Amino acid sequence: MSGGDRDSSALLHATDRSAGWHEAAFVARAVGGRWVREAAHAARAVRIDSREVEVGDAFVALRGERTDGHRFLMQVASAGGAFAVVEDGAACGDLDSLPPGFGVLVVDDGAAALGAWARAHRERLRGTAVVAVAGSAGKTTTVRLIDAALRPQRVGTHAPRSFNNHLGVAVTLLAARLEDGYVVCEVGTSEVGETAALAAIVRPDVAVITSLGREHLEGLGSMEGVAREAAAITRGMGERGTLVLPDAEPLLEGVPELREGAWRRVRFGATPAADVRVEAIEQSWDGVGAVIAGRRVQLPMVGAHNAHNAAAAIGVVRALGLDETLAADGLRSAGGAPMRLERVEIGGVRVLHDAYNAHPDSVRGALETLAAIEPAPGGRRVAILGEMLELGGSAPEEHAAIGAWIREHMACDALITLGKLPAMGVAGCGLGGAATALEAESRGRPSDAACVEAGALVRPGDVVLVKASRGIGLERVVRAIGERVGG
């Protein structure tokens, strides 16, 4: 559909590298469709956003809540697309007006066809190491770290951002060329059964569980449910596969299918028992360094937890039998994910832009990162926090506990909350007049005015953490800071 993630261009192998690998006959068989206009060329990448189509791409037209991809076939063809997959009966306009050679394949259901296509393509990736990354936090960053670790030794592709639902996983798999050495998929969930369904499509050779956290408790019910759902990533993995997992996570040890699985295991973490051990973590605004598996690694991103994510990446390298020294060097070039502890410098203010996701454990981790970064002389460590969504009945308790944690760990000098639930942490934070609760009677997404007010409380020299669940929209606070001090 039109209106997706522009960063999915990272999925595209350069258009001059080779001919397409999604041939018309293969695609028709895979999806059970019929050509009403024959395609003159095979396709390379597969897109679901018409604005992202480049020369040689296929386009799967989907009906969305806001728009209908079937309206954009001429745009796709004009951009050099190879063919489109459309739903039977959809209003596609005058097909005869499309350029010669542009194919149109008709199917019953576009989303189902995309999944079937991905499953069929996965069958062809016999020489490609397929990696799937699941877990409560750090998935997108870990995908990037795995890519950086593998890139010095193999050619491959990876999910560019949070392409972790049934559509994104399919698009990621379909971006893999038949000769690629690897493809790294991100597998997300918010309800029981979603991970298993995606694992059945990906069928990973290496499955990674990054961490467990109190996320999506509304849909998963409990931390035990979170663990069971994460463990479901192994259901698509054969006995010769490898599971890369945290070494000190008792909830995972309690999942029967993990105890009984025949796969090889590579454990990462800080304990002496870890196969890939993390030691001597140091962090500053410039990034985080650590000794990982005996090698000093410097990452161009903040957050001590990212040292553990890097260890997971080394675990994947070990699972594939590749050179870990080259992998450690490759990690230096890893790019951080936008809005995940993204470092933004604005007019003398250093902002940790972490407004993509939030649950109690990730908020504590972000506050630990804030505490580790020195502000400029006279500056403060400021935490601007919005609501953590999808916590179910535990939401009031969890928000209040953040305030108590701030007090216990002296994590910041000033606290600004937006919304009723985050305000529950103000009373116990121990910051007195340095704690400000905005819109303390409102649930959910704060007003634009409140975001501007929060930004106005920041001053040059401060280090500022901005964190909330994605639906809260706290990127507006970052913009407000820029408008206030960015000149």
XYZ file of C-alpha atoms in Angstrom:
487
model
C 0.000 0.000 0.000
C 1.121 3.578 -0.351
C 2.322 5.101 2.895
C 4.900 2.752 4.383
C 8.424 2.787 5.682
C 10.763 4.648 3.354
C 13.809 3.013 4.898
C 12.809 -0.235 3.251
C 15.117 0.878 0.439
C 17.772 -0.938 2.502
C 16.126 -4.141 1.310
C 16.906 -3.387 -2.307
C 20.042 -4.812 -3.783
C 21.383 -2.220 -6.217
C 19.364 -2.377 -9.417
C 22.395 -2.870 -11.635
C 23.742 -5.905 -9.759
C 21.942 -8.664 -11.581
C 18.792 -9.717 -13.323
C 15.745 -10.314 -11.175
C 15.292 -13.598 -9.352
C 11.482 -13.639 -9.044
C 10.503 -15.072 -12.431
C 6.927 -14.746 -13.649
C 6.253 -18.485 -13.817
C 7.662 -19.086 -10.330
C 5.575 -16.301 -8.796
C 2.348 -17.478 -10.444
C 2.884 -21.020 -9.163
C 3.783 -19.799 -5.680
C 0.686 -17.644 -5.210
C -1.791 -19.563 -7.342
C -2.486 -16.513 -9.492
C -3.167 -15.866 -13.172
C -1.483 -13.365 -15.424
C -3.865 -10.951 -17.123
C -0.852 -9.052 -18.462
C 2.362 -11.005 -18.984
C 5.475 -9.648 -17.289
C 8.432 -9.096 -19.585
C 10.988 -9.238 -16.779
C 11.628 -11.033 -13.520
C 11.519 -8.929 -10.366
C 14.178 -8.157 -7.786
C 12.822 -6.707 -4.543
C 9.142 -6.849 -3.598
C 7.359 -3.743 -2.362
C 4.064 -3.067 -0.627
C 4.463 0.734 -0.753
C 4.113 2.177 -4.240
C 6.324 5.155 -3.365
C 9.295 2.857 -2.786
C 9.167 1.014 -6.097
C 12.349 1.218 -8.153
C 13.408 -0.276 -11.459
C 12.898 -4.026 -11.471
C 10.697 -4.255 -8.378
C 7.454 -6.158 -7.983
C 4.544 -4.512 -6.203
C 1.891 -6.294 -4.141
C -1.224 -4.120 -3.973
C -2.906 -4.244 -0.571
C -6.015 -2.591 0.763
C -5.209 -0.582 3.890
C -7.186 1.478 6.363
C -6.186 4.762 4.744
C -5.562 3.918 1.122
C -5.690 1.165 -1.483
C -2.538 0.093 -3.280
C -4.548 -0.852 -6.355
C -4.899 2.859 -7.136
C -1.181 3.225 -7.820
C -0.417 0.747 -10.600
C 0.443 3.473 -13.111
C 2.804 5.058 -10.582
C 4.463 1.673 -10.032
C 4.815 1.026 -13.761
C 6.175 4.524 -14.398
C 8.827 3.970 -11.715
C 10.099 0.966 -13.652
C 8.331 -1.768 -11.720
C 8.365 -5.213 -13.321
C 4.868 -6.318 -12.364
C 2.077 -5.990 -9.816
C 0.107 -8.558 -7.841
C -3.513 -7.435 -7.483
C -6.650 -8.821 -5.893
C -9.450 -10.177 -8.031
C -12.220 -7.603 -8.394
C -10.140 -4.666 -7.168
C -10.498 -1.299 -8.873
C -7.168 -1.087 -10.693
C -8.081 1.397 -13.392
C -7.500 0.833 -17.103
C -4.967 -1.976 -17.367
C -4.613 -1.387 -21.114
C -3.073 2.013 -20.397
C -0.138 0.472 -18.523
C 3.227 0.381 -20.331
C 4.077 -2.643 -22.506
C 5.877 -5.367 -20.588
C 4.455 -4.403 -17.194
C 2.794 -7.512 -15.801
C -0.373 -7.863 -13.727
C -0.963 -11.037 -11.721
C -4.431 -11.561 -10.205
C -4.868 -13.399 -6.882
C -7.700 -13.891 -4.408
C -5.982 -12.210 -1.433
C -2.906 -9.989 -1.657
C -1.599 -10.524 1.870
C -2.048 -14.291 1.634
C -0.292 -14.289 -1.737
C 2.634 -12.357 -0.268
C 3.019 -14.976 2.466
C 2.774 -17.878 0.021
C 5.352 -16.232 -2.218
C 7.735 -15.797 0.726
C 7.315 -19.444 1.770
C 8.053 -20.635 -1.757
C 11.103 -18.379 -2.023
C 12.364 -19.640 1.332
C 12.423 -23.130 -0.188
C 14.856 -21.841 -2.825
C 17.296 -20.291 -0.325
C 19.236 -23.513 0.182
C 22.666 -21.879 0.370
C 21.509 -18.872 2.363
C 21.776 -18.747 6.148
C 18.366 -17.578 7.344
C 18.465 -15.837 10.727
C 15.371 -14.861 12.737
C 15.505 -12.419 15.651
C 12.772 -12.480 18.318
C 12.486 -11.158 21.873
C 10.967 -8.350 23.899
C 13.492 -5.618 23.166
C 16.468 -4.864 20.964
C 15.298 -6.819 17.917
C 15.778 -4.100 15.315
C 19.186 -3.075 16.640
C 20.279 -6.708 16.915
C 19.281 -7.302 13.290
C 21.582 -4.435 12.304
C 24.384 -5.721 14.502
C 24.119 -9.208 12.983
C 24.254 -7.693 9.507
C 27.341 -5.655 10.450
C 29.030 -8.742 11.921
C 28.345 -10.902 8.859
C 29.003 -8.299 6.169
C 32.833 -8.555 6.201
C 32.543 -12.220 5.239
C 29.324 -12.682 3.293
C 26.917 -10.788 1.074
C 23.340 -10.657 2.279
C 20.399 -8.550 3.356
C 18.389 -7.745 6.464
C 15.142 -6.219 7.673
C 15.745 -2.453 7.478
C 13.570 -1.406 10.394
C 10.789 -3.039 12.383
C 9.560 -5.149 9.472
C 8.439 -7.762 11.971
C 4.834 -8.639 11.132
C 3.535 -11.043 8.491
C 3.966 -8.467 5.732
C 7.403 -7.233 6.759
C 8.831 -10.705 7.294
C 7.662 -11.739 3.832
C 9.157 -8.635 2.199
C 12.479 -9.239 3.968
C 12.694 -12.861 2.816
C 11.768 -11.923 -0.741
C 14.644 -9.417 -0.843
C 17.176 -12.240 -0.535
C 18.891 -13.216 -3.766
C 19.374 -16.898 -4.467
C 23.149 -16.514 -4.113
C 23.068 -14.450 -0.909
C 25.035 -15.737 2.055
C 22.498 -14.631 4.648
C 19.211 -12.900 5.307
C 18.259 -11.584 8.752
C 14.553 -11.331 9.591
C 12.921 -9.630 12.555
C 9.996 -11.472 14.141
C 7.616 -9.530 16.350
C 4.503 -10.357 18.325
C 1.832 -8.864 20.528
C -0.480 -11.869 20.870
C -0.094 -15.584 21.465
C 0.636 -17.512 18.273
C 2.069 -14.728 16.132
C 5.686 -15.818 16.559
C 4.940 -19.428 15.638
C 3.094 -18.328 12.499
C 6.030 -16.196 11.368
C 8.561 -18.886 12.288
C 6.722 -21.237 9.939
C 7.416 -18.802 7.090
C 11.018 -17.958 7.990
C 12.129 -21.475 9.040
C 15.373 -20.106 10.470
C 18.719 -21.836 10.442
C 19.673 -19.652 13.398
C 17.081 -18.278 15.833
C 17.950 -15.464 18.247
C 16.077 -14.466 21.403
C 17.393 -11.059 22.472
C 15.762 -10.653 25.887
C 12.539 -10.994 27.828
C 10.714 -7.977 29.207
C 7.337 -6.873 30.483
C 6.021 -5.978 27.066
C 2.680 -6.816 25.408
C 1.358 -8.221 28.667
C -2.145 -7.341 27.488
C -1.856 -9.944 24.745
C 0.614 -12.389 26.293
C -0.801 -12.408 29.818
C 2.290 -12.869 31.974
C 6.063 -13.060 31.855
C 5.726 -16.812 31.451
C 3.563 -16.084 28.419
C 6.216 -13.714 27.083
C 8.817 -16.487 27.430
C 6.635 -19.089 25.710
C 5.922 -16.729 22.844
C 9.604 -15.891 22.348
C 10.495 -19.584 22.439
C 8.048 -20.231 19.596
C 10.660 -18.846 17.186
C 12.230 -22.320 17.324
C 9.144 -24.039 15.916
C 10.272 -23.338 12.381
C 13.831 -24.523 12.994
C 15.165 -27.941 12.090
C 17.241 -30.134 14.397
C 20.445 -28.854 12.791
C 19.601 -25.279 13.670
C 21.161 -23.141 16.383
C 19.398 -21.154 19.090
C 21.224 -18.044 20.332
C 19.776 -16.968 23.684
C 20.558 -15.083 26.913
C 22.509 -17.164 29.408
C 20.784 -15.942 32.577
C 17.086 -16.075 31.741
C 15.329 -18.611 33.996
C 11.966 -18.067 32.339
C 13.352 -19.430 29.081
C 14.770 -22.444 30.891
C 11.248 -23.153 32.098
C 9.776 -23.470 28.599
C 9.486 -27.210 27.807
C 10.150 -26.915 24.074
C 13.431 -25.115 24.769
C 14.516 -27.731 27.306
C 13.691 -30.577 24.954
C 14.834 -29.138 21.619
C 17.709 -30.884 19.855
C 19.258 -27.756 18.382
C 22.685 -26.456 19.213
C 22.655 -23.593 21.740
C 24.922 -20.561 21.961
C 24.394 -18.521 25.126
C 25.471 -14.912 25.506
C 25.678 -12.737 28.605
C 27.779 -11.561 31.519
C 28.121 -14.772 33.536
C 31.195 -17.039 33.334
C 28.966 -19.786 31.922
C 28.128 -17.768 28.792
C 29.501 -19.080 25.499
C 29.840 -15.479 24.306
C 30.724 -13.525 27.415
C 30.261 -9.764 27.848
C 32.697 -7.987 30.181
C 34.083 -4.544 31.006
C 31.236 -2.458 29.581
C 32.008 1.254 29.281
C 29.746 3.878 27.783
C 29.644 7.570 27.012
C 27.871 9.827 24.550
C 30.263 8.543 21.861
C 29.147 4.927 22.213
C 29.515 1.749 24.206
C 32.564 -0.473 24.414
C 32.949 -3.938 25.894
C 35.049 -7.061 25.838
C 32.964 -9.646 23.994
C 34.239 -13.206 23.692
C 37.683 -11.924 24.632
C 37.807 -9.178 21.993
C 37.452 -5.463 22.588
C 34.453 -4.188 20.635
C 33.444 -0.558 20.183
C 29.887 0.155 19.071
C 28.766 3.455 17.512
C 25.642 3.527 19.686
C 24.806 4.009 23.363
C 23.215 1.610 25.842
C 24.940 -1.100 27.870
C 22.274 -3.524 26.657
C 23.647 -3.090 23.144
C 26.846 -4.820 24.259
C 24.632 -7.844 24.937
C 22.925 -7.414 21.569
C 26.387 -7.366 19.977
C 27.201 -10.579 21.838
C 24.088 -12.129 20.300
C 25.430 -11.086 16.893
C 28.754 -12.773 17.648
C 26.720 -15.807 18.693
C 25.197 -15.925 15.204
C 28.662 -15.685 13.660
C 29.782 -18.592 15.847
C 26.718 -20.615 14.881
C 27.642 -20.179 11.216
C 31.294 -21.075 11.784
C 32.640 -17.721 10.584
C 35.561 -15.578 11.750
C 34.699 -13.818 15.014
C 37.584 -11.345 14.798
C 36.337 -10.057 11.452
C 32.850 -9.937 12.932
C 34.019 -7.863 15.903
C 35.664 -5.403 13.515
C 32.469 -5.262 11.467
C 30.425 -4.265 14.507
C 32.213 -0.899 14.541
C 30.244 0.046 11.424
C 26.815 -0.966 12.736
C 24.140 1.660 12.336
C 21.744 2.281 15.199
C 18.011 2.159 14.604
C 16.089 5.452 14.491
C 14.255 6.373 17.703
C 16.034 3.649 19.708
C 18.379 5.602 21.975
C 19.207 7.601 18.881
C 21.717 10.339 19.664
C 20.579 13.786 18.516
C 22.528 16.979 19.230
C 20.422 20.144 19.081
C 21.798 23.556 19.989
C 23.855 22.397 22.946
C 21.300 19.797 24.080
C 22.112 16.117 23.764
C 18.941 14.094 23.252
C 18.579 10.339 23.628
C 15.620 9.889 21.289
C 14.074 6.611 22.456
C 10.422 7.125 21.616
C 9.844 4.035 19.470
C 8.985 1.564 22.204
C 8.760 1.324 25.984
C 8.141 -1.260 28.665
C 9.313 -1.242 32.297
C 12.611 -2.993 31.653
C 13.536 -0.905 28.625
C 12.693 2.313 30.503
C 15.033 1.294 33.315
C 17.732 0.443 30.796
C 17.336 3.810 29.089
C 17.533 5.593 32.444
C 20.748 3.700 33.211
C 22.152 4.978 29.924
C 21.107 8.527 30.792
C 22.832 8.220 34.169
C 26.063 7.106 32.470
C 26.347 10.178 30.227
C 27.914 13.337 31.618
C 26.059 16.580 30.861
C 27.944 19.765 30.041
C 29.047 21.918 33.011
C 25.876 23.327 34.548
C 23.707 20.921 32.582
C 21.329 18.279 33.921
C 20.257 14.752 33.185
C 16.585 15.128 32.259
C 14.132 12.255 31.721
C 10.974 13.008 29.711
C 8.677 10.002 29.972
C 5.346 9.150 28.400
C 3.055 6.181 28.829
C 4.100 2.549 28.458
C 1.256 0.917 26.519
C -0.095 -2.657 26.500
C 0.713 -3.421 30.147
C -2.838 -4.468 30.978
C -3.919 -4.333 34.611
C -0.366 -3.858 35.873
C 0.002 -0.468 34.155
C -0.579 1.792 37.220
C 1.786 -0.243 39.380
C 4.498 -0.358 36.725
C 4.382 3.391 36.065
C 4.577 4.169 39.782
C 7.529 1.793 40.129
C 9.542 3.818 37.613
C 9.507 6.772 40.000
C 10.721 4.631 42.886
C 13.473 3.221 40.677
C 14.626 6.730 39.747
C 14.860 7.607 43.426
C 16.776 4.456 44.321
C 19.289 4.783 41.488
C 19.511 8.602 41.288
C 19.092 8.179 37.547
C 18.322 11.796 36.640
C 18.328 15.360 37.941
C 14.927 16.289 36.542
C 11.832 14.315 35.535
C 9.064 15.454 33.191
C 6.085 13.171 32.659
C 3.294 13.447 30.109
C 0.020 11.776 30.973
C -1.858 10.303 33.907
C -0.014 7.001 34.288
C 3.528 8.399 33.950
C 2.597 11.073 36.524
C 2.162 8.276 39.072
C 5.943 8.051 39.208
C 6.442 11.688 40.202
C 5.524 11.372 43.885
C 8.073 8.659 44.570
C 10.944 9.873 42.417
C 12.580 11.955 45.150
C 13.253 14.947 42.903
C 10.896 17.399 44.577
C 10.438 20.534 42.509
C 12.620 19.106 39.744
C 9.766 16.756 38.814
C 6.989 18.077 36.582
C 3.783 16.259 35.617
C 2.105 17.545 32.452
C -1.478 16.579 31.538
C -1.610 14.447 34.676
C -5.320 13.704 34.226
C -5.114 12.446 30.639
C -4.473 8.937 29.319
C -2.580 8.035 26.188
C -1.233 10.413 23.592
C -0.475 13.870 25.039
C -1.431 17.059 23.253
C 0.946 18.942 20.981
C 0.866 21.797 23.495
C 2.103 19.507 26.275
C 4.949 18.301 24.060
C 5.943 21.900 23.368
C 5.792 22.667 27.086
C 8.024 19.691 27.871
C 10.533 20.846 25.285
C 10.530 24.334 26.782
C 11.757 22.943 30.115
C 15.010 21.789 28.521
C 18.053 24.057 28.382
C 21.461 23.977 26.664
C 23.950 21.720 28.419
C 21.316 19.133 29.344
C 21.372 15.475 28.390
C 17.747 14.502 27.789
C 16.105 11.088 27.544
C 12.794 11.091 25.643
C 11.032 7.734 26.029
C 7.537 6.304 25.628
C 5.643 3.746 23.603
C 5.373 4.523 19.902
C 1.689 5.370 20.049
C 2.370 8.250 22.449
C 4.220 10.213 19.787
C 6.991 11.750 21.897
C 9.044 12.508 18.797
C 7.033 15.727 18.996
C 8.995 16.605 22.139
C 12.255 16.160 20.229
C 10.945 18.490 17.532
C 9.899 20.998 20.193
C 13.394 20.955 21.681
C 14.802 21.616 18.234
C 12.457 24.533 17.647
C 13.385 26.030 21.004
C 17.171 25.672 21.078
C 18.111 24.409 17.640
C 18.891 27.766 16.099
